[in-house]
Amino acid sequence: MDYRKQFFVSPGEKLSLAGIDPAHTGGQASAEEALPEIQKHVARMAELQALLYADGNQSLLVVLQALDAAGKDGVIRHLFTGMNPQGTSVFGFKQPSAEEAAHDFLWRAHQRTPAKGEVAVFNRSHYEDVLVVRVHNLVPKAVWSKRYALISDFEKLLVQNGTRILKFFLHISPEEQLSRFKLRLDDPARNWKISEGDYSEREFWSAYVSAYEEALSKTSSKEAPWYVIPANHKWFRNLAISQIIADSMQEMGLKLPPTRVDLKEIAAKYHAAEAAQEQRVAKTPKPADRTEKRGGKA
Ligand code: AMP
Ligand code: MG
């Protein structure tokens, strides 16, 4: 199954999240069955990241958006493990700092976009400014409603500069969220993840759904696609996202850069250095001899 086709949000088309089953598993029977396939995609992602870094002409931006406990952290932990930290960054978007809030809403996102050769993962993103901001009326409608077009222009700028953009909405049901909250409560190792906001935000579920529906359909495009990923089952979420990322990176036409030197000349230099090294070794007294001399003096 090509998940890029299946989960792509059609640009401009009215999106109904209610029509997408968060528990969908696409005929895949079980986590055990999916695991080897996930591992294969994760390995491809890692290989392609090394190539992206060497190539140095393009970059990749992965945007993860979702309600609490939908698995943004899990996606990062499970799928980006193979990538070299040199050339990869993850940034979590929290409530804006005073300095961030004093700038335009794209300012902080632009500072974190990937340079050529790099991969950047946004855990939440500039989309919060048409999601939480809209749901809680943090700015007037006249302000947030103009942001969809600004976001699309911003992303167009990145694309034209060589950035591949992939945006994922992790779609879970309220029931699944509650069962994950229970896990956070019952497991001392997860207690730290609990915030008051977890429960108060649940009250706004339907407002978030409307905000997501509008944001996704207004800002999805062939160049900067949104994918709605059924995420009640963590393994299926990982399978779909890893396939989409690996397939998209495969299409970037990444290649090792051409050699910058005359290989024949360098080979000659290497052989000369090797010969000089051998001569040095031949002239240097063996460590055992020196020990004997020192021993003799004492
Ligand atoms: P978490 O991802 O659980 O660490 O929580 C981060 C919190 O920061 C979430 O509640 C987000 O909604 C909030 N947040 C992120 N960006 C913004 C923003 N631009 N304005 C207001 N709140 C934000
Ligand atoms: Mg949270």
mmCIF file of N, CA and C and ligand atoms in Angstrom, residues 68-69 124 184 193 195 198, ligand 2:
data_model
loop_
_atom_site.group_PDB
_atom_site.id
_atom_site.type_symbol
_atom_site.label_atom_id
_atom_site.label_comp_id
_atom_site.label_asym_id
_atom_site.label_seq_id
_atom_site.Cartn_x
_atom_site.Cartn_y
_atom_site.Cartn_z
ATOM 1 N N ASP A 68 -2.615 16.082 22.535
ATOM 2 C CA ASP A 68 -1.748 15.463 23.545
ATOM 3 C C ASP A 68 -1.834 13.940 23.505
ATOM 4 N N ALA A 69 -0.699 13.317 23.726
ATOM 5 C CA ALA A 69 -0.580 11.855 23.866
ATOM 6 C C ALA A 69 -0.843 11.095 22.568
ATOM 7 N N ARG A 124 5.406 19.786 17.222
ATOM 8 C CA ARG A 124 4.571 20.985 17.117
ATOM 9 C C ARG A 124 5.335 21.968 16.233
ATOM 10 N N ARG A 184 -0.118 7.258 31.871
ATOM 11 C CA ARG A 184 0.760 8.292 32.443
ATOM 12 C C ARG A 184 0.568 8.397 33.946
ATOM 13 N N LYS A 193 5.127 13.342 32.483
ATOM 14 C CA LYS A 193 4.525 13.841 31.234
ATOM 15 C C LYS A 193 3.176 14.507 31.448
ATOM 16 N N SER A 195 0.335 16.984 32.385
ATOM 17 C CA SER A 195 0.173 18.414 32.667
ATOM 18 C C SER A 195 -1.308 18.705 32.862
ATOM 19 N N ASP A 198 -3.473 18.721 29.869
ATOM 20 C CA ASP A 198 -3.942 17.486 29.240
ATOM 21 C C ASP A 198 -5.468 17.388 29.336
HETATM 22 MG MG MG B 2 1.655 17.751 26.420
#
